[in-house]
Coordinates of C-alpha atoms and ligand atoms in Angstrom, one line a residue:
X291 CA -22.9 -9.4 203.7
X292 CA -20.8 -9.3 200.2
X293 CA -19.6 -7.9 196.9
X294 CA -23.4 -7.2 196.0
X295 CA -23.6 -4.4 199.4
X296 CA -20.3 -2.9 198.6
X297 CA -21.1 -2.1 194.9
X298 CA -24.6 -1.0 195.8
X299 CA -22.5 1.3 199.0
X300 CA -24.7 -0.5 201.6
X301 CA -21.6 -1.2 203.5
X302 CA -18.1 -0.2 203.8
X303 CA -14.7 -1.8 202.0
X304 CA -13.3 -1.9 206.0
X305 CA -16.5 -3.9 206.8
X306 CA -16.5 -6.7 204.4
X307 CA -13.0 -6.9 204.6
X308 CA -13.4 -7.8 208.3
X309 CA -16.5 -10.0 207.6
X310 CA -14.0 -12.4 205.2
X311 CA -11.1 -11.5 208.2
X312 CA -9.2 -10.3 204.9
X313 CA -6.2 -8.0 205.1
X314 CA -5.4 -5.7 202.0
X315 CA -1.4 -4.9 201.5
X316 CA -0.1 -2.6 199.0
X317 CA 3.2 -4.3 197.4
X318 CA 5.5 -3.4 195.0
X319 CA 4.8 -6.2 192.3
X320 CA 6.1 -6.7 188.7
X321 CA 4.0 -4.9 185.9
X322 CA 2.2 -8.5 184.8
X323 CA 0.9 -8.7 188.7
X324 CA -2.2 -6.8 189.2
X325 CA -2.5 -8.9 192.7
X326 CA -3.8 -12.1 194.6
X327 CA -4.5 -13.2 197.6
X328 CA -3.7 -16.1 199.6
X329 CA -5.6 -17.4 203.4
X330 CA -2.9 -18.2 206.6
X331 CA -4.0 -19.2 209.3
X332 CA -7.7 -18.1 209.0
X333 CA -7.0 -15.0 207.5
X334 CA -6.9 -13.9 204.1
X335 CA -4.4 -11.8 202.7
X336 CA -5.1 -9.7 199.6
X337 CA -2.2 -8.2 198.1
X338 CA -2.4 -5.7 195.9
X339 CA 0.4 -3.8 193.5
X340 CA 1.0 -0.5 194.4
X341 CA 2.0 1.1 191.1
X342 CA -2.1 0.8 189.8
X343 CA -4.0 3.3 188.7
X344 CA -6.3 4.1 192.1
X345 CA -9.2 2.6 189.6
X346 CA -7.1 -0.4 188.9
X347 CA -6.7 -1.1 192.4
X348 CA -10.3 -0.8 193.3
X349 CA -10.9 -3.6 190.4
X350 CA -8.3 -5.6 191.4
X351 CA -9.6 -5.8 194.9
X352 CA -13.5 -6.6 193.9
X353 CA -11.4 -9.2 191.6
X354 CA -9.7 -10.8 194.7
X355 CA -12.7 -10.7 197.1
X356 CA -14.5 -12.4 194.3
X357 CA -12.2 -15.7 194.5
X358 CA -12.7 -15.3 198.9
X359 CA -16.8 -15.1 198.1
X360 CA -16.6 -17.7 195.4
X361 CA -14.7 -19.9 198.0
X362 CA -12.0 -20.1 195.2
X363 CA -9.5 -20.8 198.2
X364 CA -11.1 -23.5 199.9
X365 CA -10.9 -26.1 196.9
X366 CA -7.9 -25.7 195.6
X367 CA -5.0 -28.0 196.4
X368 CA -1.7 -27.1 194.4
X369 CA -2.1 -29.9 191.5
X370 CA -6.3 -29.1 190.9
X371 CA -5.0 -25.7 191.2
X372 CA -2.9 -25.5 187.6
X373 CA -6.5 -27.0 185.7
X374 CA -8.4 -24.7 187.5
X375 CA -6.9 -21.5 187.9
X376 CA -7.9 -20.3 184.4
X377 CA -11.3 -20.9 185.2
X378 CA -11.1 -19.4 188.2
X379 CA -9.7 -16.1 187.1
X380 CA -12.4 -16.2 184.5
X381 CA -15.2 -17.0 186.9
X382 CA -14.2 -14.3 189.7
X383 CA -14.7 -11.4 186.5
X384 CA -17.5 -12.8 185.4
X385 CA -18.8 -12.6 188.9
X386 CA -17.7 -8.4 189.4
X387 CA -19.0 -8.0 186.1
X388 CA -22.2 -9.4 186.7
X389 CA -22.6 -7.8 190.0
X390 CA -21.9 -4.2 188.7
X391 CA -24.6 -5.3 185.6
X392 CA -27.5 -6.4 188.0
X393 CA -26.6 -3.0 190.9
Ligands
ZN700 ZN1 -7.5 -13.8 190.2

């Protein structure tokens, strides 16, 4: 299960989000903050800024669950993390972008 069946509407948003035991919140977040996420204890937590356009958000959110399925999460530590997070943010678009190409 992943991006791949949610763009293609073989599953549901509500089912991959409980496959990744990811949590979406809708936040008030300043204008430069489209979202992110972040994992606690085993779960992760997408947040998500409320004042989006309802296609903005849906983008955002692929953009997030890219960085949970690209296991973006799992290697960063908070020094590796200021090198890599330009790459990251790159690499999670590239993935949604490729995705929507190949569907
Ligand atoms: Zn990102």
């Amino acid at each position: 299960m992943n991006i791949y069946n949610l763009l293609k509407g073989e599953i549901s948003q509500k089912e991959l989000l409980n496959y990744y035991n990811a949590n979406i919140t809708y936040e008030q977040l300043p204008n430069k903050i489209d979202g992110f996420v972040f994992q606690f204890k085993g779960i992760f937590n997408i947040i998500i800024n409320n004042d989006l356009s309802y296609y903005k958000k849906r983008k955002t959110i692929l953009h997030e669950l890219a960085h949970i399925e690209l296991n973006h999460l799992g290697q960063i530590n908070s020094d590796m993390f200021k090198f890599k997070i330009n790459q990251y943010e790159d690499e999670a678009d590239m993935y949604i972008k490729y995705l929507l190409e190949d569907k």
